[in-house]
mmCIF file of C-alpha atoms and ligand atoms in Angstrom:
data_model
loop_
_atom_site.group_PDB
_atom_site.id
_atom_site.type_symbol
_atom_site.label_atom_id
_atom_site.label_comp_id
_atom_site.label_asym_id
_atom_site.label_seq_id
_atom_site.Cartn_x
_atom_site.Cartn_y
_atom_site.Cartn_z
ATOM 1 C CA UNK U 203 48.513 68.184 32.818
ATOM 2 C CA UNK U 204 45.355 70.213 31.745
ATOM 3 C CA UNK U 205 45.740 73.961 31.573
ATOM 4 C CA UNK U 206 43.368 76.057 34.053
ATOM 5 C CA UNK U 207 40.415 76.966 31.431
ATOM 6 C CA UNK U 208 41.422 80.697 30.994
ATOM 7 C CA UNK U 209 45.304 79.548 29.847
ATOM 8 C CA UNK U 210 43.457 77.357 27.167
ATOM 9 C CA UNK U 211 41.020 80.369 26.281
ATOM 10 C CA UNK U 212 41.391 81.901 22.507
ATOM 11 C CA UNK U 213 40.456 85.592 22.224
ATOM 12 C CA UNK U 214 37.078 85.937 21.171
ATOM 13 C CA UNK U 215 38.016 88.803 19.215
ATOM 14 C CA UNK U 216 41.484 90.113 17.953
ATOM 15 C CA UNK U 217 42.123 93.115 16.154
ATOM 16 C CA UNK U 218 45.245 94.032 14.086
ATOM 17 C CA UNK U 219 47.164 96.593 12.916
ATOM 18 C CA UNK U 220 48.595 95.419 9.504
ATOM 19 C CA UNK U 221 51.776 96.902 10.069
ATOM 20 C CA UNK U 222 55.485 97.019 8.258
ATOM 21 C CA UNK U 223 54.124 96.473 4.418
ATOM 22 C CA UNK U 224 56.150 99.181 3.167
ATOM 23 C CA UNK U 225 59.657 98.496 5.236
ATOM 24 C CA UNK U 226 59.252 94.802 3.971
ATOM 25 C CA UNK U 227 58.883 96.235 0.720
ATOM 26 C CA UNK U 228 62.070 98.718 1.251
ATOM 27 C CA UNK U 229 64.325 95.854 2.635
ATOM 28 C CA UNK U 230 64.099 94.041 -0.855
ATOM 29 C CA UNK U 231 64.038 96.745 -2.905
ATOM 30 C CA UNK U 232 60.344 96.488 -4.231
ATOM 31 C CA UNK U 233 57.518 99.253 -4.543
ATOM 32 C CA UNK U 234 55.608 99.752 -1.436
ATOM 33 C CA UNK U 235 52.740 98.326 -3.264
ATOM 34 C CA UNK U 236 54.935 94.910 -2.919
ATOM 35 C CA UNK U 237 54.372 95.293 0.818
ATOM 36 C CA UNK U 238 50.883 95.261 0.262
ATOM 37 C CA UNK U 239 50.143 92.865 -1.890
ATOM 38 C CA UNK U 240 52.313 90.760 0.631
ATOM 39 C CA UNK U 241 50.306 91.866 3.335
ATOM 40 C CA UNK U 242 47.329 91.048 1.748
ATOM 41 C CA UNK U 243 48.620 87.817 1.617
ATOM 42 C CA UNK U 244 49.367 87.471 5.176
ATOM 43 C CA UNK U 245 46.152 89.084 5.684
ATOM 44 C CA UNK U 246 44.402 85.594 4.174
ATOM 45 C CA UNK U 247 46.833 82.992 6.358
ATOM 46 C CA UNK U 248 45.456 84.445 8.979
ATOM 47 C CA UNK U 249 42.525 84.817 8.878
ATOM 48 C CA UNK U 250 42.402 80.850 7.791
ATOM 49 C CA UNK U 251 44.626 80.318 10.722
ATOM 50 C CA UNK U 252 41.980 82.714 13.223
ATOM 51 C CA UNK U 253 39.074 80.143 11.693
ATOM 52 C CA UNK U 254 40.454 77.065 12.426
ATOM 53 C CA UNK U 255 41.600 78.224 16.292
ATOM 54 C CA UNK U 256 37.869 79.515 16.313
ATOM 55 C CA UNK U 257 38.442 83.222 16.818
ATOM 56 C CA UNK U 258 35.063 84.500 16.214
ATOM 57 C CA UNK U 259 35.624 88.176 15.376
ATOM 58 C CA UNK U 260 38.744 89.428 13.342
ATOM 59 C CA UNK U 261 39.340 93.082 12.592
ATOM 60 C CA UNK U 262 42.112 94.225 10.454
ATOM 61 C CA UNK U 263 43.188 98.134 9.715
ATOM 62 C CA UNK U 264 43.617 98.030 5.904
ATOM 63 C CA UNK U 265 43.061 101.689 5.505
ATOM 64 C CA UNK U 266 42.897 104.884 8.019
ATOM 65 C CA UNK U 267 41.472 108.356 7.343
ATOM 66 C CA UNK U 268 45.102 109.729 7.664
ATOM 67 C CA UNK U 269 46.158 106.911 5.133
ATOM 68 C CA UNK U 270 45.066 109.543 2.330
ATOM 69 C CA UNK U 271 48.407 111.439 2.824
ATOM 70 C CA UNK U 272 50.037 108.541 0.678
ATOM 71 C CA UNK U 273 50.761 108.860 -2.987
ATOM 72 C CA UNK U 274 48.108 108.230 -5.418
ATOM 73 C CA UNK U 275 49.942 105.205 -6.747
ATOM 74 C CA UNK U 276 50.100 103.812 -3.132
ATOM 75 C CA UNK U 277 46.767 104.387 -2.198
ATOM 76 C CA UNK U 278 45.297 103.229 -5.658
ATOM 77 C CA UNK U 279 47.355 99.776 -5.239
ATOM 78 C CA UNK U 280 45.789 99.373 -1.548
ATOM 79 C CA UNK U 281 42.530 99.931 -3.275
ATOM 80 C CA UNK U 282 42.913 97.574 -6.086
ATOM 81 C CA UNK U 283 44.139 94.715 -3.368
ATOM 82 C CA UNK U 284 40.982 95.084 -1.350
ATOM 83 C CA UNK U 285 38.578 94.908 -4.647
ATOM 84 C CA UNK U 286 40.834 91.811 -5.830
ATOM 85 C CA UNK U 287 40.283 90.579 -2.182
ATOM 86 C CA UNK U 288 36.457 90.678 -2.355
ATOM 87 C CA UNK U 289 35.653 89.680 -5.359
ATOM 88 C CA UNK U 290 37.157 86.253 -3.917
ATOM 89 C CA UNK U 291 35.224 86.464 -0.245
ATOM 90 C CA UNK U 292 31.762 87.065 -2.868
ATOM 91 C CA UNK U 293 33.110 84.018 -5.390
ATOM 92 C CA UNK U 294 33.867 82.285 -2.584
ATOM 93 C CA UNK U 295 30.835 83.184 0.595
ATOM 94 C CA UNK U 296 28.485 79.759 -0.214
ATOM 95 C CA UNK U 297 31.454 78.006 0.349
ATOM 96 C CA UNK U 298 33.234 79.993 3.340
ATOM 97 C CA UNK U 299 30.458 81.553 5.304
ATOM 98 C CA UNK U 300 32.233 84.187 6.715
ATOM 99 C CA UNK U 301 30.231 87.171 7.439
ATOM 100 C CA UNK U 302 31.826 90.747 6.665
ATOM 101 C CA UNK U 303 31.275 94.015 8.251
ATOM 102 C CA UNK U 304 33.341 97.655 7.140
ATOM 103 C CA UNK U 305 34.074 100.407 9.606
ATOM 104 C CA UNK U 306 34.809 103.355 8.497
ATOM 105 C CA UNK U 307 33.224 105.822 6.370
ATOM 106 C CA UNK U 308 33.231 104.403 3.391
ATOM 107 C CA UNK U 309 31.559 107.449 1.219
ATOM 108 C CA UNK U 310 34.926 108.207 0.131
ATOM 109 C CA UNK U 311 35.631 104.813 -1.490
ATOM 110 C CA UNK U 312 35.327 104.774 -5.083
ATOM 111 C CA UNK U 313 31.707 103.971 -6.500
ATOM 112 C CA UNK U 314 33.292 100.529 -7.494
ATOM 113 C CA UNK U 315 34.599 99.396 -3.771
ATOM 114 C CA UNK U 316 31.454 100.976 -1.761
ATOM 115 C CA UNK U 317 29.488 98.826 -3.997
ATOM 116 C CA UNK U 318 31.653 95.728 -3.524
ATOM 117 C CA UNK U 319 31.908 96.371 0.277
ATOM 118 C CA UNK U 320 27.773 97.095 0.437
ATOM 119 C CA UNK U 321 27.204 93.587 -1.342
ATOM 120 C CA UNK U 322 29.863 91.554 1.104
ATOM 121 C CA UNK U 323 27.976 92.833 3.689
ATOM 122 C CA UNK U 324 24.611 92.333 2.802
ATOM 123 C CA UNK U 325 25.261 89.407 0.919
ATOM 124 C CA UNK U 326 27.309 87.309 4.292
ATOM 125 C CA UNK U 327 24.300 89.135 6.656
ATOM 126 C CA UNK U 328 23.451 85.551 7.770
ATOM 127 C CA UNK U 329 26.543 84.173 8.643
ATOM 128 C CA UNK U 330 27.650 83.900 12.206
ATOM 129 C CA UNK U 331 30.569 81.673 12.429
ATOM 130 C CA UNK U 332 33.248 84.092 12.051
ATOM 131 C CA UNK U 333 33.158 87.831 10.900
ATOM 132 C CA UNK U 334 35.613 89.629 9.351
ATOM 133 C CA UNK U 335 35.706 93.473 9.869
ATOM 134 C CA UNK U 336 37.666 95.579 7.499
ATOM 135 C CA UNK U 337 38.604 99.348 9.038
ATOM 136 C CA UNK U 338 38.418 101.301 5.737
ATOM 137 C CA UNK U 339 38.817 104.672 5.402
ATOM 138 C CA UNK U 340 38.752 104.658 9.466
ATOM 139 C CA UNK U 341 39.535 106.374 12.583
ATOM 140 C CA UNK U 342 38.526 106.279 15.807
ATOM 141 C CA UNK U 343 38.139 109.951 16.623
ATOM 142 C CA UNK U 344 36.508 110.544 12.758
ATOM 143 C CA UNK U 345 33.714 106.947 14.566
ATOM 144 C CA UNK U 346 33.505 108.937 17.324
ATOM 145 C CA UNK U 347 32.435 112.271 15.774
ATOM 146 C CA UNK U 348 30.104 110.526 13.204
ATOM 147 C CA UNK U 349 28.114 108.293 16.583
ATOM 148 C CA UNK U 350 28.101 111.527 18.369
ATOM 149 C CA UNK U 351 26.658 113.497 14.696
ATOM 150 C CA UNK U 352 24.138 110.811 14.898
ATOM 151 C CA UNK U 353 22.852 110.599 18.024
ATOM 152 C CA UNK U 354 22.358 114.217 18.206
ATOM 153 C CA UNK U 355 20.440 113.573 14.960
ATOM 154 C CA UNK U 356 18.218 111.546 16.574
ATOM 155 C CA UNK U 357 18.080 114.058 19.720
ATOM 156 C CA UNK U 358 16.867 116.291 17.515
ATOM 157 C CA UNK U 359 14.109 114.239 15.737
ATOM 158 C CA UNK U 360 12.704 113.349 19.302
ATOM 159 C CA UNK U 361 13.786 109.797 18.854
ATOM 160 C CA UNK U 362 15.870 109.637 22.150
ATOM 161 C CA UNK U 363 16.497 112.481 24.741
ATOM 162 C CA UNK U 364 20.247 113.319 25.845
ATOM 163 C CA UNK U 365 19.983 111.631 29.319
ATOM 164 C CA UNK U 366 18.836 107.867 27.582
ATOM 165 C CA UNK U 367 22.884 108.201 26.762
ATOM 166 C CA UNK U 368 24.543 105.424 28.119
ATOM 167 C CA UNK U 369 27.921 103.903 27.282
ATOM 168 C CA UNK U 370 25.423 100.954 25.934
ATOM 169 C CA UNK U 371 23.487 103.338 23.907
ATOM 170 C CA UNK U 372 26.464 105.029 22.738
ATOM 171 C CA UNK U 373 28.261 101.772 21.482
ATOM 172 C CA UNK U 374 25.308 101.027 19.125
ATOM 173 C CA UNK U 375 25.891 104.259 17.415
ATOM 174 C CA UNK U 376 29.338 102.800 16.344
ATOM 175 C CA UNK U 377 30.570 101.243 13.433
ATOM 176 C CA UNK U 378 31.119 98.671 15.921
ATOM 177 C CA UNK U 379 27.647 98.078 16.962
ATOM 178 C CA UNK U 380 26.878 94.375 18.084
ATOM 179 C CA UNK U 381 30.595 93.553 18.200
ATOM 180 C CA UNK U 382 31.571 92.773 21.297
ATOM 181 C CA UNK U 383 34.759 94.807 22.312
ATOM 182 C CA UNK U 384 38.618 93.290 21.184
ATOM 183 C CA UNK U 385 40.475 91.434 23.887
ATOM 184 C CA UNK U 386 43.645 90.934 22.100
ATOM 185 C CA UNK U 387 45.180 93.914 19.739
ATOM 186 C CA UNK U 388 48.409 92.806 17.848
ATOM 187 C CA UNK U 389 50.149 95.645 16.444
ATOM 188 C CA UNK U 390 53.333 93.877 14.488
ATOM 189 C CA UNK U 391 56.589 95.985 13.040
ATOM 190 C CA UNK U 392 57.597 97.182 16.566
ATOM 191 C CA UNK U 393 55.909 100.524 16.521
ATOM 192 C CA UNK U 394 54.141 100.628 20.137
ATOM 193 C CA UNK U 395 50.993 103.287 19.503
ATOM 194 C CA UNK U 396 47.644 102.635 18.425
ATOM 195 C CA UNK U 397 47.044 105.103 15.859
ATOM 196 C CA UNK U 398 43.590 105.601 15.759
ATOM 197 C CA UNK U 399 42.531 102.200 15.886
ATOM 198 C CA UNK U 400 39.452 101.099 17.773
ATOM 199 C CA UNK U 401 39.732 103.781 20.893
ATOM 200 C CA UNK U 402 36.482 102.818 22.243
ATOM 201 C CA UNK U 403 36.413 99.541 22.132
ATOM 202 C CA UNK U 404 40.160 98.655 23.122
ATOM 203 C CA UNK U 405 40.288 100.702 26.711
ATOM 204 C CA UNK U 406 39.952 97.350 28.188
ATOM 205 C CA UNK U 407 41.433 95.347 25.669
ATOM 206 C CA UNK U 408 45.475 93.410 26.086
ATOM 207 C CA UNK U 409 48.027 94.842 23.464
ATOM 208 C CA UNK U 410 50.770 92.882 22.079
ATOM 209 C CA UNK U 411 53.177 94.369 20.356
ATOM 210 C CA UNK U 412 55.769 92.419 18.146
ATOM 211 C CA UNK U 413 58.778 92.900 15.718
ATOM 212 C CA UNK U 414 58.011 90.885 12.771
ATOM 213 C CA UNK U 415 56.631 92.808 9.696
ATOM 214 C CA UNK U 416 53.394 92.254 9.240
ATOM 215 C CA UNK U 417 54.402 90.573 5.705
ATOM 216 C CA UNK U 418 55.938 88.121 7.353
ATOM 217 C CA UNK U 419 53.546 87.639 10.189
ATOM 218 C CA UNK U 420 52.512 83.674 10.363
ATOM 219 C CA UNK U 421 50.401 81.592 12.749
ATOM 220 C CA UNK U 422 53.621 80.926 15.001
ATOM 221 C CA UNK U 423 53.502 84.737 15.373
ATOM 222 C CA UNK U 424 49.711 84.571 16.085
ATOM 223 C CA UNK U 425 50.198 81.720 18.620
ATOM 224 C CA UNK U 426 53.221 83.625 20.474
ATOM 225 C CA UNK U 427 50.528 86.396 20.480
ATOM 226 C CA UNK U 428 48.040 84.117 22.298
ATOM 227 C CA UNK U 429 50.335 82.636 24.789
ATOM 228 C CA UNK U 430 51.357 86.486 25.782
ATOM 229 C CA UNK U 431 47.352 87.132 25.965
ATOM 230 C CA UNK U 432 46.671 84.523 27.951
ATOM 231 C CA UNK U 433 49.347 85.397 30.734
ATOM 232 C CA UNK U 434 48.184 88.966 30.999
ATOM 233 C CA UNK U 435 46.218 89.029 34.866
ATOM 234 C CA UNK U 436 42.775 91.285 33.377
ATOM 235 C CA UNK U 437 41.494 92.881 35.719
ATOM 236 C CA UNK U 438 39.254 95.212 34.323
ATOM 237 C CA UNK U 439 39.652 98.162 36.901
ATOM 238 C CA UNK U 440 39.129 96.158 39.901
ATOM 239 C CA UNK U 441 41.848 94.768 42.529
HETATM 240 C C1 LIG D 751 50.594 99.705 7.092
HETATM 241 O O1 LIG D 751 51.934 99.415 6.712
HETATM 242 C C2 LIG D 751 49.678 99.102 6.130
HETATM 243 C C3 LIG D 751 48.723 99.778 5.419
HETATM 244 C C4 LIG D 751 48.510 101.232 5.562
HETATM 245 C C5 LIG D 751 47.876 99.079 4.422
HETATM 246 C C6 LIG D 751 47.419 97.722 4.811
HETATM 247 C C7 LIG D 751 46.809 97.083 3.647
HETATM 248 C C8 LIG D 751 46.947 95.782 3.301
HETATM 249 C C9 LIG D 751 47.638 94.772 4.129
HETATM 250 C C10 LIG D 751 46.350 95.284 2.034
HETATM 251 C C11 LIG D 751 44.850 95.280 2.169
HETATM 252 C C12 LIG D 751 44.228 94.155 1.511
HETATM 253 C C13 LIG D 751 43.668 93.101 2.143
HETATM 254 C C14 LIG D 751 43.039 92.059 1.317
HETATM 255 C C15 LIG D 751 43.637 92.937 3.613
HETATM 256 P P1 LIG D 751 52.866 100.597 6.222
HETATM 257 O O2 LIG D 751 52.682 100.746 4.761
HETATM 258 O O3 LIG D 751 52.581 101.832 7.016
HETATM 259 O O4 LIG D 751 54.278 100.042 6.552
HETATM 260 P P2 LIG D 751 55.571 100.895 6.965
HETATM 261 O O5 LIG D 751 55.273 101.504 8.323
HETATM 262 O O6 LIG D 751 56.637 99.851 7.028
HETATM 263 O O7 LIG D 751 55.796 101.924 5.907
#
């Protein structure tokens, strides 16, 4: 027997907090860099696996403004894994058309990534099949602050007035602009907040927490993700 439509329906948009690197990393006795590199390798099963179920939008939390508190050596070795990452995605764009987008304020990258994250960007512009957001160097209060900075900029060049602010008009002030809001947020590794991730656009959106470290995290973990989406009643505020 068929499935009603909306059992069938796969998230338009999921966002995920990469979570666990470092505890995979501490259960085997490796460097927490280990983790990483592990979870950047989880990181590109699924967002294969997201392609072929024909997710459309996929953001990932790679790197938070708090994320700074880490040791050098830690936050070098995330670093490095992201550069490694996209050189492939610019080797690779003819061939993969997948479009990438950065939130976060990425003036405190190093020269080297800023440049590498300003030429993904510009360079997958055209692409619409599926687009890959990276948070980097990004919070939600610190998007907040730097929309709000902005519009006020704008107040006071006489480009908009403070009444034309809408939640519309506000939301194209974000990093986020043009992205339509998450409905599914995984958060793997069993920790049940939301640290900063996406406040804005997630007030509406279905969380799913799960156990498995992110390292480990697989399609069948994606699909189990899914399946708890898709018998979530949304409501959006009304009865
Ligand atoms: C959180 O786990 C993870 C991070 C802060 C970094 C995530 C970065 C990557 C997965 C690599 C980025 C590269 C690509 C290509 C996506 P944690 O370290 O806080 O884990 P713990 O809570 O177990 O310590």
């Amino acid at each position: 027997m068929a499935l009603p439509d909306r059992e069938n329906t796969v998230p338009r948009h999921i966002a995920i907090i990469m979570d666990g690197n470092g505890r995979w990393a501490k259960q085997r006795g490796l460097p927490r860099t280990a983790g990483h590199k592990a979870g950047a390798e989880a990181f590109r099963r699924i967002a294969n696996y997201c392609r072929t179920l024909g997710v459309r939008y996929l953001t990932v939390y790679a790197f938070s403004t708090e994320n700074w508190k880490r040791s050098e050596e830690e936050v070098s070795g995330i670093m490095k894994l992201l550069g490694i990452y996209l050189k492939e995605a610019l080797r690779d764009m003819e061939k993969n058309h997948v479009r990438f987008c950065f939130f976060g304020d990425l003036s405190r990258l190093s020269p080297e990534l800023r440049k590498l994250c300003l030429e993904a960007t510009e360079r997958s512009g055209e692409y619409h099949e599926v687009q890959v957001n990276f948070c980097l160097n990004y919070g939600g209060r610190d998007e907040i602050l730097r929309a709000a900075r902005s519009f006020a900029a704008d107040v006071a060049a006489g480009k908009h007035t403070p009444d034309d602010l809408t939640e519309a008009v506000f939301s194209e002030y974000l990093d986020s602009a043009g992205v339509p809001d998450p409905e599914l947020v995984i958060r793997p590794s069993g920790e049940m907040r939301t640290s900063n991730f996406l406040p804005w656009q997630t007030v509406y959106s279905e969380f799913v927490f799960m156990n498995v470290l992110w390292p480990d995290f697989g399609p069948r973990d994606l699909d189990q993700a899914i399946e708890e989406y898709r018998r979530r009643n949304r409501r959006f505020g009304g009865a």
